[in-house]
mmCIF file of N, CA and C in Angstrom:
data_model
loop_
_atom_site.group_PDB
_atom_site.id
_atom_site.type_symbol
_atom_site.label_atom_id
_atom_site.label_comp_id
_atom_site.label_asym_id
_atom_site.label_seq_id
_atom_site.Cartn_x
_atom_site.Cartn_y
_atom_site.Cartn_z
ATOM 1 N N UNK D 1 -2.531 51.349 34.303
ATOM 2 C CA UNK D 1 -3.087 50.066 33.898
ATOM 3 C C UNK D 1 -1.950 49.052 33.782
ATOM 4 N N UNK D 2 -2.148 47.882 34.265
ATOM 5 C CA UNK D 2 -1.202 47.120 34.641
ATOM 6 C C UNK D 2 -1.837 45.620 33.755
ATOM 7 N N UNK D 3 -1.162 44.930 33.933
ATOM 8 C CA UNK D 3 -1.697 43.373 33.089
ATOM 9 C C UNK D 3 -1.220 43.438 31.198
ATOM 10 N N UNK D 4 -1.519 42.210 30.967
ATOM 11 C CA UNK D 4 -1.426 41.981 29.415
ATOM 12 C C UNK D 4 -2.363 42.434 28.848
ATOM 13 N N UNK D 5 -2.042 43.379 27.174
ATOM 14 C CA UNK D 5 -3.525 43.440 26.883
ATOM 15 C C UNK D 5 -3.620 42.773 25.450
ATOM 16 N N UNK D 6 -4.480 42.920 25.277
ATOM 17 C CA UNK D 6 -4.842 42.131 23.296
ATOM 18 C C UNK D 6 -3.509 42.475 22.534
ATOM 19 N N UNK D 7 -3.506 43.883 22.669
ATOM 20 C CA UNK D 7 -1.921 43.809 21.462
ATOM 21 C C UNK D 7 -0.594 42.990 22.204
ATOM 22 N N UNK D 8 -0.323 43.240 23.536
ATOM 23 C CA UNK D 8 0.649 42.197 23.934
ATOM 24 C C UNK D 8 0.751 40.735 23.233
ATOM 25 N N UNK D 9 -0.420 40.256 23.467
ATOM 26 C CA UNK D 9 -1.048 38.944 22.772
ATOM 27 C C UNK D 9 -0.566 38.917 21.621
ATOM 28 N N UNK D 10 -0.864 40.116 20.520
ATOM 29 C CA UNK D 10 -0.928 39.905 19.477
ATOM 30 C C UNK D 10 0.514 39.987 19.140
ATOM 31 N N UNK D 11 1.019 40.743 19.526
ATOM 32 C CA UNK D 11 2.411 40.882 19.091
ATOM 33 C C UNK D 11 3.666 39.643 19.519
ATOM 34 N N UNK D 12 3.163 39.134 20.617
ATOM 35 C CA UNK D 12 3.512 37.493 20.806
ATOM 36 C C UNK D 12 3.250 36.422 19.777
ATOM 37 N N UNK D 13 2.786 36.423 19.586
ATOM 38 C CA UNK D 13 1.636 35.611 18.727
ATOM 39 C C UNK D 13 2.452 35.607 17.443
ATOM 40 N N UNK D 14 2.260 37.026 16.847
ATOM 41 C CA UNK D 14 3.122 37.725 15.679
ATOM 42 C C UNK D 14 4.664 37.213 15.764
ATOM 43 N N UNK D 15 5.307 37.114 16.865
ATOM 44 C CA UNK D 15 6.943 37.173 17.145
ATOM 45 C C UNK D 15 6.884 35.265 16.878
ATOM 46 N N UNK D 16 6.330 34.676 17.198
ATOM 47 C CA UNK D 16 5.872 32.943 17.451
ATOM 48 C C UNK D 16 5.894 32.727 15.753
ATOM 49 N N UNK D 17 4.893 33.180 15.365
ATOM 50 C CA UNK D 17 4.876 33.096 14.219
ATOM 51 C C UNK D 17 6.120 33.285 12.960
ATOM 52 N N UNK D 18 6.781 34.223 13.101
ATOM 53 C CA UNK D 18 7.763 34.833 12.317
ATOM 54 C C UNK D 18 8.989 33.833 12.837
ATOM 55 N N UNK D 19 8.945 33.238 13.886
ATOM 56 C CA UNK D 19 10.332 32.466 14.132
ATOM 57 C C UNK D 19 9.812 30.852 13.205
ATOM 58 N N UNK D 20 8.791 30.426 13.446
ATOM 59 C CA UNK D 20 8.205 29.334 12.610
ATOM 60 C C UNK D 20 9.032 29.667 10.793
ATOM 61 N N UNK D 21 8.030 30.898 10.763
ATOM 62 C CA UNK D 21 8.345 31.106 9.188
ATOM 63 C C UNK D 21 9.490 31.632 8.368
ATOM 64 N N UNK D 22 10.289 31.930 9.019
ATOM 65 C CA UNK D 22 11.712 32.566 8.978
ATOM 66 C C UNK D 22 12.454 30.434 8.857
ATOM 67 N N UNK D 23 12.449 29.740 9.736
ATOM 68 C CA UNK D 23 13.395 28.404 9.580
ATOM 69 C C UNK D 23 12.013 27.539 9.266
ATOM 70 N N UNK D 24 10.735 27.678 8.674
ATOM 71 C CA UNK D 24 10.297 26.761 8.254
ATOM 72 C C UNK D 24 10.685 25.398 7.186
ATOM 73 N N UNK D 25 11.719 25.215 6.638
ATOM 74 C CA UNK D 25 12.067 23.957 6.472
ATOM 75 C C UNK D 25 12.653 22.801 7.138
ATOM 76 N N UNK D 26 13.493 24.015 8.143
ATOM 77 C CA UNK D 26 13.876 22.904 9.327
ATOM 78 C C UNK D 26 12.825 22.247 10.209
ATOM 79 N N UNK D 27 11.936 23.192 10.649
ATOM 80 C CA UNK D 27 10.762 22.508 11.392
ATOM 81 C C UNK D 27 10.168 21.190 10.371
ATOM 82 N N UNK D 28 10.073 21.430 9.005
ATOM 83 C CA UNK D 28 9.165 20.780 8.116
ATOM 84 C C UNK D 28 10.443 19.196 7.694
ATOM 85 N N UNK D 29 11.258 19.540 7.779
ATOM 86 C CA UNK D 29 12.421 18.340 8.284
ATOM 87 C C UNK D 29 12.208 17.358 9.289
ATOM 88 N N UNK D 30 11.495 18.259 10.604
ATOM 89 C CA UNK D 30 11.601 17.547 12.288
ATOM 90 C C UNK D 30 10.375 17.035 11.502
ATOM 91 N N UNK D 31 9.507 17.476 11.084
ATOM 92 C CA UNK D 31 8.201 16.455 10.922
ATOM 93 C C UNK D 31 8.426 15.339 9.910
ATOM 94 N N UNK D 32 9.041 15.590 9.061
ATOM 95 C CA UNK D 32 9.140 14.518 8.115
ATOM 96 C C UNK D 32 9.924 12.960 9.014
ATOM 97 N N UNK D 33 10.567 13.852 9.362
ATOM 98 C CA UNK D 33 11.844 12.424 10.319
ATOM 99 C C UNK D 33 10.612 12.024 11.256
ATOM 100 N N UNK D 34 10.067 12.630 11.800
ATOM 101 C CA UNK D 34 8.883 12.310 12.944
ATOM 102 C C UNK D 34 8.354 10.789 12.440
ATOM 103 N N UNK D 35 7.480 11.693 11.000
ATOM 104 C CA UNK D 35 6.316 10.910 10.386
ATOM 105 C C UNK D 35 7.252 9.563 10.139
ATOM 106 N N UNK D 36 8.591 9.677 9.561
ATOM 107 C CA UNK D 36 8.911 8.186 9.070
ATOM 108 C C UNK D 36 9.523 7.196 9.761
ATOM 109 N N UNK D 37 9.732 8.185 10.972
ATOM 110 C CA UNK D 37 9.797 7.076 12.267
ATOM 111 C C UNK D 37 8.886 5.728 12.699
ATOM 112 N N UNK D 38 7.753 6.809 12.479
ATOM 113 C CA UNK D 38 6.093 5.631 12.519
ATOM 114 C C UNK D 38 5.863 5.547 11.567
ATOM 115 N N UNK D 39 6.225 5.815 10.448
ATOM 116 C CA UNK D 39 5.601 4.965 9.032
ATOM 117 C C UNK D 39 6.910 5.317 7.709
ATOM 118 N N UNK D 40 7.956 4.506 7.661
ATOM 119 C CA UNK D 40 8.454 4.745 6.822
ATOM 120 C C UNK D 40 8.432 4.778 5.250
ATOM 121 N N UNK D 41 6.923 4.341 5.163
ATOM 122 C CA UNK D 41 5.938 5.063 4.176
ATOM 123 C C UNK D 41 5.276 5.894 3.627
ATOM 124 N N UNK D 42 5.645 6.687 4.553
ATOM 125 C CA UNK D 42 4.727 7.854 4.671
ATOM 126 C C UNK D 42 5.279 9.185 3.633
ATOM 127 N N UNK D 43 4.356 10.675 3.375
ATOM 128 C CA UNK D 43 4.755 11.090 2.595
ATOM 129 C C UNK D 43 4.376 12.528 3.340
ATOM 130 N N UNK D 44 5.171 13.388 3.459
ATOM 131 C CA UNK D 44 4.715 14.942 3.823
ATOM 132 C C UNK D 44 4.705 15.655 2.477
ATOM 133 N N UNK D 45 3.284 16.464 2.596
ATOM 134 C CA UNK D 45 3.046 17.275 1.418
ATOM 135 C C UNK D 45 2.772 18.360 1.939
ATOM 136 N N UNK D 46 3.538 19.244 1.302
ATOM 137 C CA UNK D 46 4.209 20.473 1.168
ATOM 138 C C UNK D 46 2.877 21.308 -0.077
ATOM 139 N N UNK D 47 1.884 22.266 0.504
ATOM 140 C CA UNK D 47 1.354 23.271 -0.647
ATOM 141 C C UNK D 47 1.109 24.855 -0.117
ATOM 142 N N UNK D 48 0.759 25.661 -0.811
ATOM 143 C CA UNK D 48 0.768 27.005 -0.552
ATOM 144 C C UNK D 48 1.696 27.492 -0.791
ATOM 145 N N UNK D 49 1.459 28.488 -0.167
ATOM 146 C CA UNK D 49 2.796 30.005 -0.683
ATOM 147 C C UNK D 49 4.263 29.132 -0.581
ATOM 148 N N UNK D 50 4.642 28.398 0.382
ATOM 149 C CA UNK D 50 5.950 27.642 0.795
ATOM 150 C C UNK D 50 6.237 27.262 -0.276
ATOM 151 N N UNK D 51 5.287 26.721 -1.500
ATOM 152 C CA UNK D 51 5.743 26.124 -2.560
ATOM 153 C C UNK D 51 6.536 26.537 -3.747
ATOM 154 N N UNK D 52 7.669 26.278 -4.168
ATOM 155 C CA UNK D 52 8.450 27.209 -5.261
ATOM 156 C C UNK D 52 8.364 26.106 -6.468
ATOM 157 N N UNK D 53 7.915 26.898 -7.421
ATOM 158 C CA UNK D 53 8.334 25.880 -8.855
ATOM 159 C C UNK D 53 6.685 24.912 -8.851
#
């Protein structure tokens, strides 16, 4: 049997994920600079597990 199957997928998917959440503040940095590019008003809010304190 040849081709991709669901766990390939999943375990991609899984590997995608874990690189997000492993440097998630830096990504959450690129968005903030993003957002205040077009609105230097603007406010990123941060909730869930990410949240400390």
């Amino acid at each position: 049997m040849s081709g991709i199957t669901a766990i390939d997928i999943l375990i991609e998917h899984a590997s995608s994920r874990k690189r997000y959440v492993e440097d998630v503040w830096t990504y959450l940095e690129k968005i903030k600079h993003t957002c205040r590019s077009l609105d230097p008003d603007c406010r990123v809010i941060v909730f869930g597990s990410l949240v400390k304190g």
